[in-house]
PDB file of C-alpha atoms in Angstrom:
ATOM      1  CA  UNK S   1     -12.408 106.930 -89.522  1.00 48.00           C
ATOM      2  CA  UNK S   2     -12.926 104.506 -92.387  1.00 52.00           C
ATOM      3  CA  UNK S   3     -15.490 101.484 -92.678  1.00 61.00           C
ATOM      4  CA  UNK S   4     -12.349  99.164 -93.754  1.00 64.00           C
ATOM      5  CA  UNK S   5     -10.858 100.432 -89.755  1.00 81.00           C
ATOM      6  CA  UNK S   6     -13.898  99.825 -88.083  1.00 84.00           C
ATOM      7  CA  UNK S   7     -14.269  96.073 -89.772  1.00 87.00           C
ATOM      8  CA  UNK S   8     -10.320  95.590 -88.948  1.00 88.00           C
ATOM      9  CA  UNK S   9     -11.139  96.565 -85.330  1.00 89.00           C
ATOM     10  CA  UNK S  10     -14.011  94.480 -84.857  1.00 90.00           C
ATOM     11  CA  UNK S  11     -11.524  91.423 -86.235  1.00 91.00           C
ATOM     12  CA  UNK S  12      -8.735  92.220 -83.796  1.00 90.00           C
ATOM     13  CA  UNK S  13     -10.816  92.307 -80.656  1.00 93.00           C
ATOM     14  CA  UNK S  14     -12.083  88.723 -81.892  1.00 92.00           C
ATOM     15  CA  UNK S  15      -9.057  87.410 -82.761  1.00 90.00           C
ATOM     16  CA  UNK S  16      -7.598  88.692 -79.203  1.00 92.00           C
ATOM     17  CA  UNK S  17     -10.144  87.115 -77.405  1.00 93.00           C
ATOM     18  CA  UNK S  18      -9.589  84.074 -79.086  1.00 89.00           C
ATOM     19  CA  UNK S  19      -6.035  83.995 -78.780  1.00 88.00           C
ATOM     20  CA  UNK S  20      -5.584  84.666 -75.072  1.00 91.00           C
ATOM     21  CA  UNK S  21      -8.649  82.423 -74.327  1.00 90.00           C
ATOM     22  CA  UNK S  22      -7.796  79.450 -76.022  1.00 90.00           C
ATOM     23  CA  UNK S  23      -4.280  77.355 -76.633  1.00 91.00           C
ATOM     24  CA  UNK S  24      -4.792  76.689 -80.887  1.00 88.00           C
ATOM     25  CA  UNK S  25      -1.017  74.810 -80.807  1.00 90.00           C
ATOM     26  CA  UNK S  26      -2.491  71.706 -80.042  1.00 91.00           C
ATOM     27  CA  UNK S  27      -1.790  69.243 -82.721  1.00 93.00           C
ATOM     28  CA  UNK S  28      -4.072  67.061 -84.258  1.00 94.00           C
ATOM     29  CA  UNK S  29      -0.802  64.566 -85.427  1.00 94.00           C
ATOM     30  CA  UNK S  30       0.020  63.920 -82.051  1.00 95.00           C
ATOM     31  CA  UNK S  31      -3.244  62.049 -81.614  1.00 95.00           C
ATOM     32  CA  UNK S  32      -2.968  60.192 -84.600  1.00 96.00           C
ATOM     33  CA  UNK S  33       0.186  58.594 -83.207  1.00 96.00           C
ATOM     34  CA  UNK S  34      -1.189  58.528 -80.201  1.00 96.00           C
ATOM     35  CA  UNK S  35      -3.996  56.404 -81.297  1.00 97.00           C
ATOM     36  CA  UNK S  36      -1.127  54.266 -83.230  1.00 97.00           C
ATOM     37  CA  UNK S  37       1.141  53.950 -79.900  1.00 97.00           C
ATOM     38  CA  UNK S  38      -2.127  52.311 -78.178  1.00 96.00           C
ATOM     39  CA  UNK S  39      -3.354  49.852 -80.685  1.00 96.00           C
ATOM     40  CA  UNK S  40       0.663  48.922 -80.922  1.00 96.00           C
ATOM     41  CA  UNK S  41       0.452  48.517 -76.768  1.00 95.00           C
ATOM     42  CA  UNK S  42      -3.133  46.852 -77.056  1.00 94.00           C
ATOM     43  CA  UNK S  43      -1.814  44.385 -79.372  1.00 95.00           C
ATOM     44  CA  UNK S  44       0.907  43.561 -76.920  1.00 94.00           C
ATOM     45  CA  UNK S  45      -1.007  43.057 -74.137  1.00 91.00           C
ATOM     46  CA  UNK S  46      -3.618  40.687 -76.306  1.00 90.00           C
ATOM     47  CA  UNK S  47      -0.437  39.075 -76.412  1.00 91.00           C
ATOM     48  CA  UNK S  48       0.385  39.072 -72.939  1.00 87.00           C
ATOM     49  CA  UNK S  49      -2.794  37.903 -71.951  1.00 84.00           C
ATOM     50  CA  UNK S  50      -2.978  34.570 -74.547  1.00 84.00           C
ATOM     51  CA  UNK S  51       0.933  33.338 -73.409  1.00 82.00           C
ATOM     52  CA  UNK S  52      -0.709  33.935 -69.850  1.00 77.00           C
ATOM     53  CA  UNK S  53      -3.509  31.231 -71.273  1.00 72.00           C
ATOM     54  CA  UNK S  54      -6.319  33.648 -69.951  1.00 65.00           C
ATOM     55  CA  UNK S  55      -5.610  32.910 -66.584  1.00 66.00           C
ATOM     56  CA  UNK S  56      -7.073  34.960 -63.782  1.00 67.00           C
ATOM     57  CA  UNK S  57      -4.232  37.970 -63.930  1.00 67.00           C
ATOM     58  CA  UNK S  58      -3.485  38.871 -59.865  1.00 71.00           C
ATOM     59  CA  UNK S  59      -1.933  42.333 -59.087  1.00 70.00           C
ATOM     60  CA  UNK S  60       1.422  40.154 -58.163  1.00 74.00           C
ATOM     61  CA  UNK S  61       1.807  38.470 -61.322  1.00 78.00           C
ATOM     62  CA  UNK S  62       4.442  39.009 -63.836  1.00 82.00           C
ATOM     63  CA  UNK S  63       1.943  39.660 -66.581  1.00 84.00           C
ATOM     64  CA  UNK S  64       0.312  42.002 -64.413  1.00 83.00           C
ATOM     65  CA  UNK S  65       3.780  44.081 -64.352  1.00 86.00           C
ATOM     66  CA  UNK S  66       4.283  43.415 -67.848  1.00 89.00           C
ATOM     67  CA  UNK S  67       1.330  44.896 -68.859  1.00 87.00           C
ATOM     68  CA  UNK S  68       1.428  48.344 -66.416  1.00 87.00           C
ATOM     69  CA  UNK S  69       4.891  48.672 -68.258  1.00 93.00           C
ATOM     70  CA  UNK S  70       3.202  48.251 -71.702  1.00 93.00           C
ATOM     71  CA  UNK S  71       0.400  50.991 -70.461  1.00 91.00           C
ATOM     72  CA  UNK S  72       3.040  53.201 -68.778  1.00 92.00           C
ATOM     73  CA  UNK S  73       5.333  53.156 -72.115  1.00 95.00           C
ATOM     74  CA  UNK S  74       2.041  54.071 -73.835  1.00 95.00           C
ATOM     75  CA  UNK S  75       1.431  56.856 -71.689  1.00 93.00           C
ATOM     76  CA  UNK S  76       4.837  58.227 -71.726  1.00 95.00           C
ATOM     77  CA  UNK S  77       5.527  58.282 -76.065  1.00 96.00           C
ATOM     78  CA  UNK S  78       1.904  59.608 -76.072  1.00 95.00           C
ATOM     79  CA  UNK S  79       2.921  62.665 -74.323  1.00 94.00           C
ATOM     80  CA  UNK S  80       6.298  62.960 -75.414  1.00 96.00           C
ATOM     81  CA  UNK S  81       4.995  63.379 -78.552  1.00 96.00           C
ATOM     82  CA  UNK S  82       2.549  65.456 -77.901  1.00 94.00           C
ATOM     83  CA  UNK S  83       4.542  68.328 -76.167  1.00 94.00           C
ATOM     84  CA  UNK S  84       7.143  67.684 -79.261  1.00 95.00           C
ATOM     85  CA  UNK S  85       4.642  67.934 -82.311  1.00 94.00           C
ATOM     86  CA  UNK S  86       2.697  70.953 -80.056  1.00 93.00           C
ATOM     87  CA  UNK S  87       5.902  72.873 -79.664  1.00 94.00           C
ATOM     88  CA  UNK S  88       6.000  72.631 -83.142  1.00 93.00           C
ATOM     89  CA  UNK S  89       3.167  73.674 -84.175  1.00 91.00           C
ATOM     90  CA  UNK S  90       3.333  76.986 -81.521  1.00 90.00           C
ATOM     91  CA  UNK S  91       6.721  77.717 -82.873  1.00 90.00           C
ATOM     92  CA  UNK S  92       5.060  77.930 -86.144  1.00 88.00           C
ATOM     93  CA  UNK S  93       2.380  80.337 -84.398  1.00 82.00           C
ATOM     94  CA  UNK S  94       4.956  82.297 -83.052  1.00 81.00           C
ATOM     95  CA  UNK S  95       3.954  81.422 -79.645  1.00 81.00           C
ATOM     96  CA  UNK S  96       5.388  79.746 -76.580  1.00 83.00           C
ATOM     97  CA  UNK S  97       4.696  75.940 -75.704  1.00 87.00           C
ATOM     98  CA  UNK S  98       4.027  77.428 -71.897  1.00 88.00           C
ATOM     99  CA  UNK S  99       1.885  80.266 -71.416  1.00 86.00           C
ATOM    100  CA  UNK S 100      -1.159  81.160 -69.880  1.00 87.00           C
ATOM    101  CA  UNK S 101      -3.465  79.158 -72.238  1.00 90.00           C
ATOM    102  CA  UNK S 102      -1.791  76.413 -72.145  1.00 92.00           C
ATOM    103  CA  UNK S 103      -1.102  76.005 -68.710  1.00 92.00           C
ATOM    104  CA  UNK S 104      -4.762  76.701 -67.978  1.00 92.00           C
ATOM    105  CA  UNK S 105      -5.713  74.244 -70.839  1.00 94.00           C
ATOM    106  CA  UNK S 106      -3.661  71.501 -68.841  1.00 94.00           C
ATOM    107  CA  UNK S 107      -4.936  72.400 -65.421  1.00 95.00           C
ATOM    108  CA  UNK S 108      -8.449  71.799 -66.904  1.00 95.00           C
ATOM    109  CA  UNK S 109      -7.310  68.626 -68.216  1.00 96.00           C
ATOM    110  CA  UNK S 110      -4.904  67.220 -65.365  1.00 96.00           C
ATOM    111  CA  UNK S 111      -8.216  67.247 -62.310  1.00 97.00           C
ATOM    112  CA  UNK S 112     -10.273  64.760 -63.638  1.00 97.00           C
ATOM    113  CA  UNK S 113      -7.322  62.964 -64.831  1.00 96.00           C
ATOM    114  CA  UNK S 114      -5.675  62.473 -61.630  1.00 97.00           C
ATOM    115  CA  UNK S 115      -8.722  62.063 -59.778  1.00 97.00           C
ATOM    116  CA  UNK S 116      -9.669  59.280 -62.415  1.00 97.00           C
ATOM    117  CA  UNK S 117      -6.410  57.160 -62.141  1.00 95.00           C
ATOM    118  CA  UNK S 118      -6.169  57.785 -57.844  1.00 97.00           C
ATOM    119  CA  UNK S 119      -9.820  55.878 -58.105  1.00 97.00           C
ATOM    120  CA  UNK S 120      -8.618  53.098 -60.058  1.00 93.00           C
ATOM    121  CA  UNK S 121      -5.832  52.407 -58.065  1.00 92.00           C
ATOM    122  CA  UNK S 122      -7.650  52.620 -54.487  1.00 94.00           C
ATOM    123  CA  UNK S 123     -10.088  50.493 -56.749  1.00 93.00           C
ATOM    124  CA  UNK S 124      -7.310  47.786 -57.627  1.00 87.00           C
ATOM    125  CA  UNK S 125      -6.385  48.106 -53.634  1.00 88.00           C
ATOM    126  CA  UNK S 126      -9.544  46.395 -53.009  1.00 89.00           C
ATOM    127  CA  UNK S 127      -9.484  43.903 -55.240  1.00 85.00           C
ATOM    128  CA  UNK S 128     -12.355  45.715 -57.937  1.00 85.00           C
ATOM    129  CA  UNK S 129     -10.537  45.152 -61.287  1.00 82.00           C
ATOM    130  CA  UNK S 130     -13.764  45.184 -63.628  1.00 85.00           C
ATOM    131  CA  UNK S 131     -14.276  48.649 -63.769  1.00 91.00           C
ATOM    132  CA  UNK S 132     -10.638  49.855 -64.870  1.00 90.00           C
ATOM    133  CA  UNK S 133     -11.507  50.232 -68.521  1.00 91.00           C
ATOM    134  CA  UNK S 134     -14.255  51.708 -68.109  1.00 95.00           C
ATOM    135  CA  UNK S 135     -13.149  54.276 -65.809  1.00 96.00           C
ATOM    136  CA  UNK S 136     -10.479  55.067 -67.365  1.00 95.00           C
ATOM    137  CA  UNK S 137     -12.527  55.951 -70.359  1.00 96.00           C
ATOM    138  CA  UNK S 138     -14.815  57.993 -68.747  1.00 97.00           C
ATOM    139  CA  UNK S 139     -12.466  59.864 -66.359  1.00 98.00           C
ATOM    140  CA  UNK S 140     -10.176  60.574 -70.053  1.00 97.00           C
ATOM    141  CA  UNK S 141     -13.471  61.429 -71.332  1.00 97.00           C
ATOM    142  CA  UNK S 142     -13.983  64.078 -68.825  1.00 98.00           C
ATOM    143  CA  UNK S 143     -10.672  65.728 -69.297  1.00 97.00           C
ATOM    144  CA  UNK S 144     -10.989  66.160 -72.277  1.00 97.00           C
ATOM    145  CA  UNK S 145     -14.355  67.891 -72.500  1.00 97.00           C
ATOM    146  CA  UNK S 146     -13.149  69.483 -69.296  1.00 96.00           C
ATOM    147  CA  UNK S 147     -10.386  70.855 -71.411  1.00 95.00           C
ATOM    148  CA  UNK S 148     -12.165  71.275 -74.335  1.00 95.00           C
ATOM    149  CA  UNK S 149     -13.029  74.705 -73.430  1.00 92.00           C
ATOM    150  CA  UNK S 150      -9.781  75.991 -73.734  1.00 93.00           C
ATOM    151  CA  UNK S 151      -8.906  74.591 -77.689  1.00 93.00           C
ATOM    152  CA  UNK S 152     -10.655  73.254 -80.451  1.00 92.00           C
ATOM    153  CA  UNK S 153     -13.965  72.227 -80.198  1.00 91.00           C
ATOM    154  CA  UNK S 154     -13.167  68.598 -81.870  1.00 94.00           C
ATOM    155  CA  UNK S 155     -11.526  67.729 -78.034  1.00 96.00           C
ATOM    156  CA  UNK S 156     -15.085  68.036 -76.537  1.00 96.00           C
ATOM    157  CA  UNK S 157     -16.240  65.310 -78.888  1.00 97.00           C
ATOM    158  CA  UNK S 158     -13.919  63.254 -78.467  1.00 97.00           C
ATOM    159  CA  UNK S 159     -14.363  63.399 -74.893  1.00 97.00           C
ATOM    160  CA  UNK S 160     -18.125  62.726 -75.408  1.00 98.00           C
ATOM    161  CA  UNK S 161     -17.153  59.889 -77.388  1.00 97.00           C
ATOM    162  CA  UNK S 162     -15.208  58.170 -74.656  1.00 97.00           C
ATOM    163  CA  UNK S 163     -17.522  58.634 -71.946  1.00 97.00           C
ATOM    164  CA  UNK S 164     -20.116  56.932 -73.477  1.00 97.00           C
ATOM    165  CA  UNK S 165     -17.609  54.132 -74.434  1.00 97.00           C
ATOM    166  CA  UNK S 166     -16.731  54.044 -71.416  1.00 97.00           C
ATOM    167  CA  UNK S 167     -20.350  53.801 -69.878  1.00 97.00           C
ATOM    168  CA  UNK S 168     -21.224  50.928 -72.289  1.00 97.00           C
ATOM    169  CA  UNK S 169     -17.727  48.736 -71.156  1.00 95.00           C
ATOM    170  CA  UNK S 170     -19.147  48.775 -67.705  1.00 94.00           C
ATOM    171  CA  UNK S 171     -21.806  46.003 -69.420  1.00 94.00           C
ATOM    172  CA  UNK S 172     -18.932  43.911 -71.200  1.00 91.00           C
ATOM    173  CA  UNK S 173     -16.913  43.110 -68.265  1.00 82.00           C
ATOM    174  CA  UNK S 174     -13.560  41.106 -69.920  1.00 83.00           C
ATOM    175  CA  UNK S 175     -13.731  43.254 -73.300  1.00 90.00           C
ATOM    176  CA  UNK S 176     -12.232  46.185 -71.544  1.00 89.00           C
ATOM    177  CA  UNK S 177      -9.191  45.897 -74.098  1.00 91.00           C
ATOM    178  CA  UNK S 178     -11.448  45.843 -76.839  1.00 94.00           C
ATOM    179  CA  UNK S 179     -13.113  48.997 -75.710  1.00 95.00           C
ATOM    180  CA  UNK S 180      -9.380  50.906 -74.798  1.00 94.00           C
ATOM    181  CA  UNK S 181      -8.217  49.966 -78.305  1.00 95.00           C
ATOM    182  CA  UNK S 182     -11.576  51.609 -79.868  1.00 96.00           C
ATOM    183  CA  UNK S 183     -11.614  54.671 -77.390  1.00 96.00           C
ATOM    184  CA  UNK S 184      -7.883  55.146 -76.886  1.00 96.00           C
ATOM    185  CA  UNK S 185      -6.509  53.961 -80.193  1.00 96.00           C
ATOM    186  CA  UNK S 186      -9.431  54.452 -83.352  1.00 97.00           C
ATOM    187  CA  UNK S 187     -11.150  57.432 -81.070  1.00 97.00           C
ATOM    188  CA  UNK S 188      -7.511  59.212 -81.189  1.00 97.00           C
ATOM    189  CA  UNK S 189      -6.909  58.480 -84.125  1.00 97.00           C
ATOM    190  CA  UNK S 190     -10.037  59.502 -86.170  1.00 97.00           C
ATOM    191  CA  UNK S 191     -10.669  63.059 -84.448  1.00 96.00           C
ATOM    192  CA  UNK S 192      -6.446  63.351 -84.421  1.00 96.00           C
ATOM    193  CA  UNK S 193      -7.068  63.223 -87.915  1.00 96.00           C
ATOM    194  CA  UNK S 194      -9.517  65.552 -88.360  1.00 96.00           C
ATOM    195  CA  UNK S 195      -8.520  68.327 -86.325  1.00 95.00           C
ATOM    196  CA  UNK S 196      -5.410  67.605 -89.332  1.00 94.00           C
ATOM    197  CA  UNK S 197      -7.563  67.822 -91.597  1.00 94.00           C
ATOM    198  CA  UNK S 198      -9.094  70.923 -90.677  1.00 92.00           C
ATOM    199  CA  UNK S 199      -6.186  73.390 -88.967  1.00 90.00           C
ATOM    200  CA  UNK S 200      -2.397  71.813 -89.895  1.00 86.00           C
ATOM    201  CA  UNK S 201      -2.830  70.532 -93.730  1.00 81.00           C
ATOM    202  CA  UNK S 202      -1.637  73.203 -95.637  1.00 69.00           C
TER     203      UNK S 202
ATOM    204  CA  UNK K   1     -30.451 105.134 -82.642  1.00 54.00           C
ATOM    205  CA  UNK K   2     -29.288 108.105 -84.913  1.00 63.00           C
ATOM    206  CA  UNK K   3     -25.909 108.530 -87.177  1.00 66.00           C
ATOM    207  CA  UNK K   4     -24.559 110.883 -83.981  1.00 67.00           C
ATOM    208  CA  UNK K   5     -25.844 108.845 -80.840  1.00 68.00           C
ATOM    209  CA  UNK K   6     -23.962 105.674 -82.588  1.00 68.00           C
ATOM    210  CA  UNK K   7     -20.594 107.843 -83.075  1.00 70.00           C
ATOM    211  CA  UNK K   8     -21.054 108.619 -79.947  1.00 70.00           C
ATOM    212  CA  UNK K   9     -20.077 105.425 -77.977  1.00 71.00           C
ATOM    213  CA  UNK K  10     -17.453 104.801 -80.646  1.00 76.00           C
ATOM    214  CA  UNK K  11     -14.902 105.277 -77.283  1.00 77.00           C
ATOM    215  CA  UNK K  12     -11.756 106.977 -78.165  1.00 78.00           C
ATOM    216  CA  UNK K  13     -10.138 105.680 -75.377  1.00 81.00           C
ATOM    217  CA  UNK K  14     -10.313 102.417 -77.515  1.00 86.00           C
ATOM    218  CA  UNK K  15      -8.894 104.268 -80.902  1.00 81.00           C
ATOM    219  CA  UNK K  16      -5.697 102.498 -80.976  1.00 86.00           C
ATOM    220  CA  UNK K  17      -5.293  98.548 -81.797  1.00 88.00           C
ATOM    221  CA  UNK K  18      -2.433  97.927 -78.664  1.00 92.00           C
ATOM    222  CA  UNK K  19      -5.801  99.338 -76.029  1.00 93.00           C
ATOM    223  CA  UNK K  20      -8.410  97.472 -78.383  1.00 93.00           C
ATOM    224  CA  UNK K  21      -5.907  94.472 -77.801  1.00 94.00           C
ATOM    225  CA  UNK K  22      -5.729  94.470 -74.072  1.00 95.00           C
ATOM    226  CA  UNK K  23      -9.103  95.773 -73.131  1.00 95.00           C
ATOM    227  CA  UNK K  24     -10.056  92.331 -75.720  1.00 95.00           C
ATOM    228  CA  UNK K  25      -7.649  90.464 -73.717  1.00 95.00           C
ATOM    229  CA  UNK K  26      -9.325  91.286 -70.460  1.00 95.00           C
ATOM    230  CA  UNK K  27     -13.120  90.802 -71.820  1.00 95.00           C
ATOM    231  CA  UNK K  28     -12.577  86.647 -71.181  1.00 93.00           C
ATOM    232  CA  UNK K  29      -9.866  86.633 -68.826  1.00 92.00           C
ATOM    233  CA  UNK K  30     -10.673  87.147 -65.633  1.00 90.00           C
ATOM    234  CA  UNK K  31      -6.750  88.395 -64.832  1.00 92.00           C
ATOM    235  CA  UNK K  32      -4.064  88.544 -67.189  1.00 93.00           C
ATOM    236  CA  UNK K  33      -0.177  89.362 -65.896  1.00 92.00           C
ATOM    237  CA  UNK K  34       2.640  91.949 -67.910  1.00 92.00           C
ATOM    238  CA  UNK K  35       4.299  88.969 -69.705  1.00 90.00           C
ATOM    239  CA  UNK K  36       1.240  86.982 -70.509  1.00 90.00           C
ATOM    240  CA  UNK K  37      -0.618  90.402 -72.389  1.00 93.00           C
ATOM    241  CA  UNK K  38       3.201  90.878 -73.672  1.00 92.00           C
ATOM    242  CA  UNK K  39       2.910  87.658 -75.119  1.00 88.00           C
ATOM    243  CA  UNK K  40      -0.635  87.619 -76.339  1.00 90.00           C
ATOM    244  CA  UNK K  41      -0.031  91.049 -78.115  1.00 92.00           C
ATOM    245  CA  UNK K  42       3.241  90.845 -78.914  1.00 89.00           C
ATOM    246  CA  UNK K  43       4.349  94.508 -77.756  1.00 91.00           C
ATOM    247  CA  UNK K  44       7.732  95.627 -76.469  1.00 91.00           C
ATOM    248  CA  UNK K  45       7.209  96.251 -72.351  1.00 91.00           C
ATOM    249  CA  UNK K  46       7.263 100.223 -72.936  1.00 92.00           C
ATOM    250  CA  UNK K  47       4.916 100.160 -75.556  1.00 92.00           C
ATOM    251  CA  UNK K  48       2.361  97.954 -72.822  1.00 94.00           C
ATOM    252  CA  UNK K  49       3.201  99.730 -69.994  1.00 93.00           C
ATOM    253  CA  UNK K  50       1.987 103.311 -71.573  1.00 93.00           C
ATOM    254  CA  UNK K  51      -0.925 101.760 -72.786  1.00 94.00           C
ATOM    255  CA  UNK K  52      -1.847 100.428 -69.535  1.00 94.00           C
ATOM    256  CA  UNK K  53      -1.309 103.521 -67.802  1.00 94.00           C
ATOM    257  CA  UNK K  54      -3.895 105.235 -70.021  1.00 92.00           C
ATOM    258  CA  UNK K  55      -6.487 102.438 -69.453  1.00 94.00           C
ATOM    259  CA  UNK K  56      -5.795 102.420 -65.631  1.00 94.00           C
ATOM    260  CA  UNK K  57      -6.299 106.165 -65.388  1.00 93.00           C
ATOM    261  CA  UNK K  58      -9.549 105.696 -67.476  1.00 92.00           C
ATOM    262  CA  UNK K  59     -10.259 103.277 -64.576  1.00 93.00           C
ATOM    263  CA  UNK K  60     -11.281 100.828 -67.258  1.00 95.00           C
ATOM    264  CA  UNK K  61      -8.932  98.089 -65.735  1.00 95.00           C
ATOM    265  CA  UNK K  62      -7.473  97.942 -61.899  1.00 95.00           C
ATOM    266  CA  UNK K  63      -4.396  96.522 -61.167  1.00 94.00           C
ATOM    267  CA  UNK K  64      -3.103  94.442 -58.400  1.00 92.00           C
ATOM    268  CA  UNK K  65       0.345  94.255 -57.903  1.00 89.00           C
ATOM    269  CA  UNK K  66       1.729  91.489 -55.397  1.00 85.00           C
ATOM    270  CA  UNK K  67       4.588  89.246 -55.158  1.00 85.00           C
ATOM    271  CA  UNK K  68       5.505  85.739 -56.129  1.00 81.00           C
ATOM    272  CA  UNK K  69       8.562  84.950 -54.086  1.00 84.00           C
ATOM    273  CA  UNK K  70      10.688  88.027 -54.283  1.00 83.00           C
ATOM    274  CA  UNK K  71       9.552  88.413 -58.370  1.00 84.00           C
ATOM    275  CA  UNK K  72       7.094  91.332 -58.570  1.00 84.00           C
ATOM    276  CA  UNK K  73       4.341  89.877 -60.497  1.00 86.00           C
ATOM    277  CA  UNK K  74       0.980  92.679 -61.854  1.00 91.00           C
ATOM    278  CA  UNK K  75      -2.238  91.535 -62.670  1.00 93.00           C
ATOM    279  CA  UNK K  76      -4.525  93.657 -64.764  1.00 95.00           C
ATOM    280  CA  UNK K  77      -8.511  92.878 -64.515  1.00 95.00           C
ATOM    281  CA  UNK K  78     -11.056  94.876 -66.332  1.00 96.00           C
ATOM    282  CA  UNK K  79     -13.439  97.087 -64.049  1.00 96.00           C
ATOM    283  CA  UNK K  80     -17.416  97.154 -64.469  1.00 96.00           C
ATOM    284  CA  UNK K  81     -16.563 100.099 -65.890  1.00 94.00           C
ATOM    285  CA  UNK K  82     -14.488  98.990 -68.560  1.00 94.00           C
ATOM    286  CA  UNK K  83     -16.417  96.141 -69.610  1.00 95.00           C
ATOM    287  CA  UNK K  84     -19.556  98.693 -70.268  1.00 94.00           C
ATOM    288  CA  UNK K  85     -17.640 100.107 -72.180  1.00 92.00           C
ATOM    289  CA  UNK K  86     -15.978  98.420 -73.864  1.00 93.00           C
ATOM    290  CA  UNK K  87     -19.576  96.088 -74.496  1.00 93.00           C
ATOM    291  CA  UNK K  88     -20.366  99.746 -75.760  1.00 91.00           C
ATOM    292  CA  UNK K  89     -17.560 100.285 -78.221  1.00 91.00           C
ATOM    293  CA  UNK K  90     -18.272  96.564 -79.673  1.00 91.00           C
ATOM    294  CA  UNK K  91     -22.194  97.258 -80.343  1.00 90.00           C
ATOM    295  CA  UNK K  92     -21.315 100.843 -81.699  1.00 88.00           C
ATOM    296  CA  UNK K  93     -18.681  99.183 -83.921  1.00 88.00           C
ATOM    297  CA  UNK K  94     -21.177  96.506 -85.566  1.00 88.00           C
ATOM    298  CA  UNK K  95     -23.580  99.396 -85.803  1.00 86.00           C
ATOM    299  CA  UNK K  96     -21.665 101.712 -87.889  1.00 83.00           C
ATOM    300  CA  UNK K  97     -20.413  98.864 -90.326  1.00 83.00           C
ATOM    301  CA  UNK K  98     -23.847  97.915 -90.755  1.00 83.00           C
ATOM    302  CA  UNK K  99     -25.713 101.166 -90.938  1.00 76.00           C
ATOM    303  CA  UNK K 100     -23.348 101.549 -94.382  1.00 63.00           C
TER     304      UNK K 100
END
């Protein structure tokens, strides 16, 4: 057999194991936007907050609704976009949106997730309402270097990135917006932007 | 390690790229199923399926068949066997290419 074969060989085997390890559809776009969708929502609820006059904000409140409709919309065009700019990107790769890496990649991602926002609300049952921002920082944090694992490498930092955001906003009690508008929107939007850089710009 | 000791472990069980594929598949999965390794290689089912056979009979990967509902669904795995080698092909691989 030929030196050129053996090389060739030795590339398949890595490019196999790297392709049925790891989901490389995710797009780096999506975050970008989804760092746009939560300054846009952060900006709203700023708003929110000042016609409220910085009054105490109760779980009954209208403002209160207002702004779990403002997170929730966030949320929602965050993903949307996300599966719609990944399916993309597999279609592109000749692969499928659902298969086994990417189900595995969300699995990895979904556990912390969920456990994360079921603490917050039993939190918000009794009454704790400092710590949301902060644990919802963290908890995102460790999904995503949960998750990390199975894709790029760049999602591990960014999850590093928001747990220690996250661990510093439990000391600035009252700037939790501030710190969900660095983590959630510049965070997204600076690694979204260089995982474009580096794998979609062609 | 000499010239014929290295060709040696060069496995011809592992001489084709569809059984380099799956065996590389299996290396960092720790079960794959038929349409997943389908996918992942992007082989026609009766291309897979002979493969499969031959890497089953080199009892280089078991297979557990079981179903989900009333869909048969197989899982490959790769045996101890297998993953010696298979480790064994890699190393005599790099070998070779750097020897020359």
């Amino acid at each position: 057999m030929e030196n050129k074969d053996y090389l060739e060989d030795l590339k398949e085997i890595k490019n196999m194991m790297s392709k049925s390890s790891t989901f490389l559809s995710l797009s780096g776009l999506s975050g970008v936007l989804a760092g746009c969708y939560a300054l846009i929502g952060a900006l709203v609820a700023h708003l929110l907050i000042r016609d409220n006059d910085y009054i105490y904000i109760t779980l009954e409140s209208k403002t209160f609704q207002f702004l779990l409709i403002d997170a929730l919309c966030i949320l929602l065009a965050s993903t949307i976009t996300g599966i719609v700019l990944s399916h993309n990107k597999a279609k592109k790769n000749n692969e499928n949106l659902w298969n086994a890496t990417s189900i595995r990649l969300l699995t990895n991602f979904m556990v912390p997730l969920i456990t994360g926002a079921l603490l917050i609300l039993l939190l918000l049952n009794e009454q704790v309402y400092g710590l949301v921002a902060p644990l919802s920082l963290i908890f995102y944090g460790l999904a995503c270097f949960n998750a990390s694992k199975y894709t790029f490498r760049d999602v591990r930092f960014l999850g590093i990135t928001q747990i220690i955001l996250g661990l510093i906003a439990v000391k600035f009690s009252g700037f939790g917006l501030y710190f969900w508008v660095l983590g959630f929107g510049l965070c997204h939007i600076f690694y979204g932007a260089m995982m474009w850089f580096k794998y979609e710009r062609k | 390690m000499t010239m014929k000791n290295i060709i040696q472990n060069i496995n011809k069980a592992f001489d084709h790229r569809i059984r380099l594929g799956i065996m590389s598949v299996l290396m960092v999965n720790e079960s794959v199923d038929f349409n997943s390794m389908k996918e992942f290689l992007g082989v026609t089912d009766g291309n897979l399926a002979s493969h499969i056979k031959a890497l089953e009979s080199d009892e280089f990967i078991s297979v557990e068949k079981q179903f989900i509902g009333k869909k048969p669904n197989t899982k490959y795995s790769i045996t101890p066997i297998g993953k010696k080698a298979f480790q064994d092909h890699i190393a005599a691989l790099e070998k070779l290419l750097q020897s020359k």
